[in-house]
Short mmCIF file of C-alpha atoms in Angstrom, two decimals:
data_model
loop_
_atom_site.label_atom_id
_atom_site.label_comp_id
_atom_site.label_asym_id
_atom_site.label_seq_id
_atom_site.Cartn_x
_atom_site.Cartn_y
_atom_site.Cartn_z
CA UNK W 1 5.33 19.98 10.33
CA UNK W 2 4.59 17.08 12.67
CA UNK W 3 1.49 16.09 10.66
CA UNK W 4 3.53 16.12 7.44
CA UNK W 5 6.07 13.76 9.00
CA UNK W 6 3.25 11.55 10.23
CA UNK W 7 1.72 11.41 6.75
CA UNK W 8 5.09 10.61 5.23
CA UNK W 9 5.77 7.79 7.68
CA UNK W 10 2.27 6.42 7.11
CA UNK W 11 2.86 6.50 3.33
CA UNK W 12 6.15 4.69 3.83
CA UNK W 13 4.41 2.07 5.99
CA UNK W 14 1.75 1.55 3.31
CA UNK W 15 4.46 1.17 0.66
CA UNK W 16 6.19 -1.47 2.79
CA UNK W 17 2.92 -3.33 3.28
CA UNK W 18 2.22 -3.27 -0.46
CA UNK W 19 5.69 -4.65 -1.20
CA UNK W 20 5.14 -7.46 1.32
CA UNK W 21 1.80 -8.41 -0.22
CA UNK W 22 3.29 -8.30 -3.72
CA UNK W 23 6.17 -10.51 -2.56
CA UNK W 24 3.82 -13.11 -1.07
CA UNK W 25 1.60 -12.97 -4.15
CA UNK W 26 4.58 -13.73 -6.40
CA UNK W 27 5.71 -16.45 -3.99
CA UNK W 28 2.32 -18.13 -4.00
CA UNK W 29 2.01 -17.87 -7.78
CA UNK W 30 5.46 -19.39 -8.17
CA UNK W 31 4.70 -22.21 -5.78
CA UNK W 32 1.37 -22.80 -7.44
CA UNK W 33 2.88 -23.07 -10.90
CA UNK W 34 5.75 -25.23 -9.68
CA UNK W 35 3.45 -27.64 -7.85
CA UNK W 36 0.70 -27.45 -10.46
CA UNK W 37 -2.00 -26.33 -8.05
CA UNK W 38 -4.48 -23.47 -8.11
CA UNK W 39 -3.76 -20.81 -5.51
CA UNK W 40 -6.55 -18.42 -4.50
CA UNK W 41 -5.12 -15.00 -5.31
CA UNK W 42 -8.21 -12.84 -4.89
CA UNK W 43 -7.39 -12.03 -1.22
CA UNK W 44 -4.01 -10.69 -2.32
CA UNK W 45 -5.59 -8.44 -4.93
CA UNK W 46 -8.24 -7.25 -2.50
CA UNK W 47 -5.55 -6.35 0.03
CA UNK W 48 -3.50 -4.56 -2.64
CA UNK W 49 -6.56 -2.59 -3.73
CA UNK W 50 -7.32 -1.57 -0.14
CA UNK W 51 -3.72 -0.46 0.45
CA UNK W 52 -3.69 1.47 -2.82
CA UNK W 53 -6.93 3.22 -1.89
CA UNK W 54 -5.50 4.21 1.50
CA UNK W 55 -2.33 5.45 -0.18
CA UNK W 56 -4.30 7.52 -2.69
CA UNK W 57 -6.40 9.02 0.11
CA UNK W 58 -3.30 10.01 2.09
CA UNK W 59 -1.70 11.58 -0.97
CA UNK W 60 -4.88 13.52 -1.67
CA UNK W 61 -5.06 14.71 1.95
CA UNK W 62 -1.45 15.86 1.81
CA UNK W 63 -2.10 17.66 -1.49
CA UNK W 64 -5.20 19.35 -0.04
CA UNK W 65 -3.22 20.51 3.00
CA UNK W 66 -0.43 21.92 0.84
CA UNK W 67 -2.98 23.74 -1.33
CA UNK W 68 -4.58 25.15 1.80
CA UNK W 69 -1.31 26.73 2.92
CA UNK W 70 -0.74 28.46 -0.41
#
């Protein structure tokens, strides 16, 4: 049960991190369009991809554990 809670809290933390990155991406895109400058957005997308990969791995681990108990 403790591991399940740990996985859940880690998933929640990843979701919070993704929302933060998405917020800053939208902020930078808005500032860039308002000021008429190019903003490098690749680091944002790379970070989002990494977080999504971690999230998918955690979900798969949780699914594997639940299948193991059945």
